[in-house]
Amino acid sequence: MKQFISVTDAGNIDALTQAALAYKANPLKDKTLGSGKRMGCLFLNPSMRTRLSTQIAAQNLGMEAIVFNVSQEGWAFEFEDEAIMSGTTVEHVKDAAPILGKYFDILGIRTFPSLKNKEDDYSELFINQFIKYAGVPVVSLESSTLHPLQSLTDIITINECLPEKLNRKPKIVLTWAPHVKPLPQCVANSFSQWINHWGKADFVITHPEDYELDEKFTKGATITQNQEEALEGADFIYVKNWSTYTDYGRIYCNDPEWMLTSDKLENTNNAKVMHCLPVRRNVELSDEILDGPNSVVTQQASNRVWAAQAILSRILQSK
Ligand code: CP
């Protein structure tokens, strides 16, 4: 594995899931694999889970992981080729990335979208510029359009929580939820891409009018604006807000009726409820669900370590 920015870099998802679960059972089984190697984790945006789980995963493999909070401590990067840098940006990625490639054996990058320029965001300009100029494997710690470490984690968690003796594909529902701010489409895009690629679920996406995601990620899913109908018989419900894709980066509907509450679980197959976190309580998801037996959000977030460890070990093995 030379990079990890999308499901297309993942290879066999079931094999990765098994590798991650083997690390969960025995975290230090490859504790010398990354000896003498260093990973740089660059955060252009905030993070708790991704930052800490990636550091722990790297350390479990014997690597040193160094975090650089670029947005707080670094120079402002310029990403556009041929830019005249007379504005607020100080250092071109073309100059910074090769240096980072000398300091580190693997680079992890978190770069959120602008939510202003759809073309730039959906071309993955920021992370692609790092890939182009760093000269070492790049791992997405969430990019403008995708969050692959989260999605691998989600499939690991679904595998762990599959109802016993299910003699059909699990029904997995991705439901839009209200939020106070316009959020990226990354987690929803990525979850859709991975579940479709995995191909082992009956996958339904439900959202209000105008919240259609990019078809290149959702193709293959059943899409409906009727949340009640979507949730019927669900085994898993993934709750997530995203801003509009077509009229890019906006909030149209913010109807609180879309929040997932306990009464909405009644017609499900005792569905497990998932969210990537952080979550706005009683806006996206009710306290009752988050604090109740159907929520698997803590298990899900704890699995971030094993997903990251499976990916880093694949990269180390192919270096
Ligand atoms: N789910 C997730 O990526 O969490 P953080 O933003 O805290 O890393």
XYZ file of C-alpha atoms and ligand atoms in Angstrom:
327
model
C 0.000 0.000 0.000
C 1.593 3.278 -1.143
C -1.107 5.701 0.015
C -4.431 5.589 1.818
C -6.840 8.277 0.755
C -9.831 6.294 -0.544
C -11.405 2.835 -0.606
C -9.611 2.243 -3.910
C -6.331 2.090 -1.949
C -7.709 -0.449 0.527
C -7.653 -3.721 -1.393
C -9.747 -6.419 0.267
C -11.885 -4.780 2.959
C -12.577 -8.056 4.775
C -8.859 -8.832 4.968
C -8.201 -5.350 6.392
C -11.007 -5.846 8.908
C -9.492 -9.152 10.031
C -6.054 -7.519 10.317
C -7.551 -4.744 12.465
C -9.372 -7.233 14.708
C -6.141 -9.217 15.134
C -4.506 -6.002 16.402
C -7.444 -5.432 18.726
C -6.850 -8.912 20.196
C -3.095 -8.421 20.407
C -2.088 -4.743 20.017
C 1.685 -5.313 20.283
C 2.008 -8.356 18.021
C 4.010 -6.318 15.467
C 5.695 -4.004 17.946
C 8.985 -3.856 16.022
C 7.563 -3.559 12.488
C 8.055 0.213 12.437
C 11.239 0.399 14.546
C 13.391 3.336 13.526
C 10.550 4.798 11.408
C 8.791 8.082 12.001
C 5.299 9.254 11.106
C 4.373 12.929 10.813
C 0.728 13.771 11.469
C -0.187 17.202 10.097
C -3.446 18.707 11.271
C -4.731 21.674 9.332
C -8.008 21.261 11.259
C -9.059 20.149 14.774
C -9.208 16.501 15.847
C -9.316 14.317 18.921
C -9.985 10.719 17.823
C -7.968 10.711 14.615
C -4.989 12.397 16.182
C -4.770 10.164 19.256
C -5.744 6.847 17.633
C -3.194 7.322 14.858
C -0.455 8.123 17.368
C -1.322 5.050 19.448
C -1.464 2.844 16.333
C 1.960 4.070 15.190
C 3.438 3.511 18.651
C 1.963 -0.020 18.809
C 3.969 -0.744 15.645
C 7.159 0.660 17.146
C 7.071 3.936 15.183
C 7.542 7.395 16.529
C 4.579 9.635 15.707
C 4.988 13.408 15.748
C 1.945 15.670 15.562
C 2.169 19.109 13.976
C -0.909 21.314 14.435
C -0.337 23.354 11.315
C -3.398 25.554 11.749
C -2.202 26.738 15.174
C 1.573 26.459 15.043
C 2.661 26.409 11.419
C 2.950 28.742 8.464
C -0.159 29.103 6.315
C 0.240 26.795 3.310
C -0.384 27.766 -0.302
C -1.674 24.918 -2.484
C -2.304 26.527 -5.894
C 0.453 26.014 -8.456
C 1.829 29.280 -9.878
C 0.185 31.293 -7.076
C 1.459 34.838 -6.550
C 1.878 34.646 -2.803
C 1.204 38.255 -1.897
C -1.745 37.403 0.380
C -2.016 35.497 3.646
C -0.270 32.257 2.641
C 3.388 32.017 3.650
C 4.767 28.663 2.491
C 4.002 26.718 -0.683
C 3.249 23.007 -0.289
C 5.784 22.496 -3.097
C 8.505 23.734 -0.705
C 7.163 22.243 2.548
C 6.134 18.734 1.440
C 9.575 17.561 0.210
C 11.074 18.633 3.559
C 8.398 16.697 5.435
C 9.185 13.744 3.180
C 12.803 13.903 4.411
C 11.784 14.129 8.065
C 9.163 11.353 7.977
C 8.684 7.865 6.528
C 4.892 8.242 6.424
C 2.854 11.452 6.364
C -0.689 11.714 7.705
C -2.666 14.783 6.661
C -5.960 16.240 7.839
C -7.300 18.912 5.504
C -10.984 19.843 5.603
C -12.717 21.369 2.583
C -13.239 25.101 2.185
C -16.953 24.448 1.493
C -16.651 27.474 -0.791
C -15.079 26.111 -3.962
C -16.569 22.748 -4.912
C -14.162 22.165 -7.791
C -11.069 22.637 -5.609
C -12.511 20.594 -2.756
C -13.689 17.728 -4.954
C -10.385 17.654 -6.858
C -8.758 16.964 -3.446
C -6.253 19.685 -4.237
C -4.691 19.852 -0.751
C -3.967 16.166 -0.133
C -3.028 15.551 -3.770
C -0.427 18.317 -3.565
C 1.118 16.578 -0.544
C 1.103 13.258 -2.411
C 2.716 14.937 -5.428
C 5.533 16.644 -3.558
C 6.235 14.633 -0.360
C 7.769 11.519 -1.925
C 6.619 9.277 0.962
C 3.314 7.428 1.549
C 0.458 9.740 2.537
C -2.422 8.663 4.774
C -5.625 10.677 4.842
C -6.595 11.696 8.333
C -9.733 13.134 6.650
C -9.529 15.093 3.444
C -11.853 17.451 1.600
C -14.253 14.745 0.474
C -13.399 11.495 2.294
C -12.522 10.018 5.704
C -11.265 6.502 4.926
C -9.843 5.622 8.371
C -13.273 6.401 9.805
C -15.025 4.270 7.181
C -12.752 1.269 7.740
C -13.472 1.652 11.468
C -17.187 1.733 10.725
C -17.050 -1.550 8.797
C -14.969 -3.161 11.567
C -17.629 -2.081 14.089
C -20.493 -3.312 11.911
C -18.759 -6.694 11.652
C -18.398 -6.867 15.431
C -22.042 -5.929 16.008
C -23.735 -8.037 13.320
C -26.834 -9.665 14.795
C -26.347 -13.392 15.375
C -27.784 -15.822 12.810
C -28.726 -13.060 10.372
C -29.649 -14.990 7.239
C -29.767 -11.914 5.025
C -27.585 -8.913 4.323
C -27.674 -6.381 7.197
C -29.764 -3.309 6.477
C -27.587 -0.240 7.003
C -29.187 3.202 6.923
C -27.244 6.457 6.643
C -29.508 9.212 7.894
C -28.919 12.945 7.633
C -29.274 14.852 10.925
C -29.647 18.545 11.718
C -26.660 20.648 12.808
C -25.929 24.251 13.706
C -23.092 24.668 11.191
C -22.540 23.664 7.557
C -20.362 20.527 7.779
C -18.319 18.740 5.088
C -19.796 15.782 3.200
C -16.634 13.704 3.882
C -17.933 11.165 6.396
C -21.175 10.552 4.495
C -19.362 10.312 1.131
C -16.765 7.980 2.558
C -19.220 5.745 4.431
C -21.299 5.434 1.239
C -18.230 4.669 -0.857
C -17.001 1.976 1.540
C -20.379 0.291 2.128
C -21.045 0.179 -1.616
C -17.566 -1.173 -2.298
C -17.902 -3.759 0.479
C -21.124 -4.957 -1.159
C -22.367 -6.957 1.825
C -25.258 -4.749 2.956
C -28.685 -3.569 1.955
C -27.709 0.110 1.986
C -30.221 2.974 2.278
C -29.479 6.708 2.472
C -32.143 9.096 3.739
C -31.979 12.886 3.753
C -34.204 15.919 3.210
C -34.715 17.451 -0.229
C -31.596 19.238 -1.591
C -29.123 17.154 0.437
C -28.201 14.715 -2.342
C -24.569 13.602 -2.097
C -22.235 13.182 -5.060
C -23.552 10.222 -7.039
C -20.056 8.872 -7.551
C -20.076 7.834 -3.871
C -23.741 6.873 -3.414
C -24.413 4.911 -6.617
C -25.776 1.501 -5.630
C -27.597 2.723 -2.509
C -31.356 3.174 -2.216
C -31.989 6.886 -1.617
C -35.184 8.241 -0.063
C -36.413 11.421 1.601
C -38.715 9.363 3.832
C -36.738 8.728 7.021
C -39.459 6.620 8.674
C -39.625 4.267 5.702
C -35.826 4.104 5.491
C -35.428 3.091 9.129
C -37.905 0.212 8.931
C -36.104 -3.061 9.706
C -32.703 -1.366 9.978
C -29.895 -3.291 11.683
C -27.552 -0.280 11.764
C -28.290 3.437 11.655
C -25.431 5.800 10.886
C -26.321 9.349 11.889
C -24.489 12.258 10.266
C -25.039 15.816 9.209
C -23.689 17.177 5.952
C -24.139 20.467 4.126
C -25.601 20.685 0.636
C -23.507 19.330 -2.227
C -25.330 20.651 -5.299
C -25.627 24.285 -4.127
C -22.343 23.780 -2.367
C -21.707 24.069 1.378
C -25.032 25.469 2.572
C -27.713 24.678 5.127
C -31.192 24.505 3.571
C -33.429 22.436 5.812
C -32.541 22.148 9.491
C -35.757 20.479 10.565
C -35.351 19.107 14.136
C -37.722 16.275 13.133
C -34.695 14.683 11.420
C -32.901 14.198 14.766
C -32.697 10.483 15.674
C -34.713 9.774 18.813
C -35.561 6.533 20.635
C -39.111 6.302 19.246
C -37.601 6.032 15.756
C -35.907 2.766 16.759
C -39.231 1.016 17.325
C -39.641 -0.303 13.784
C -35.988 -1.225 13.381
C -34.358 -4.592 14.082
C -33.151 -3.242 17.436
C -30.727 -1.181 15.351
C -27.260 -0.304 16.549
C -26.703 3.443 16.277
C -23.438 4.811 14.950
C -21.881 8.271 14.674
C -18.286 9.215 13.914
C -18.207 11.843 16.721
C -17.991 14.590 17.803
C -21.786 14.738 18.062
C -24.081 17.628 18.952
C -26.294 16.056 21.612
C -30.015 16.700 21.264
C -29.446 18.270 17.851
C -28.183 15.304 15.801
C -28.917 12.510 18.289
C -30.902 12.439 21.525
C -29.303 11.863 24.934
C -31.614 8.894 25.307
C -30.029 7.103 22.349
C -26.446 8.139 23.047
C -26.697 6.995 26.670
C -28.786 3.912 25.864
C -28.029 0.301 24.892
C -28.336 0.769 21.119
C -25.495 3.259 20.824
C -22.137 1.799 19.736
C -20.363 5.142 19.334
C -17.720 4.474 22.021
C -16.906 1.029 20.607
C -16.783 2.620 17.162
C -14.389 5.400 18.224
C -12.166 2.936 20.109
C -11.847 0.890 16.914
C -10.127 3.852 15.260
C -6.837 2.585 16.739
C -7.115 -0.839 15.068
C -8.137 0.560 11.705
C -5.147 2.922 11.735
C -2.828 0.118 12.871
C -3.997 -2.170 10.034
C -3.350 0.565 7.455
C 0.036 1.641 8.849
C 1.211 -1.965 9.001
C 0.243 -2.497 5.338
C 2.234 0.592 4.377
C 5.244 -0.462 6.457
C 5.148 -3.947 4.909
C 5.133 -2.545 1.386
C 7.891 0.039 1.909
N -14.322 11.048 13.920
C -13.241 11.849 13.904
O -12.540 11.971 12.891
O -13.005 12.485 15.077
P -11.942 13.666 15.285
O -12.412 14.825 14.425
O -11.966 13.974 16.739
O -10.611 13.171 14.817
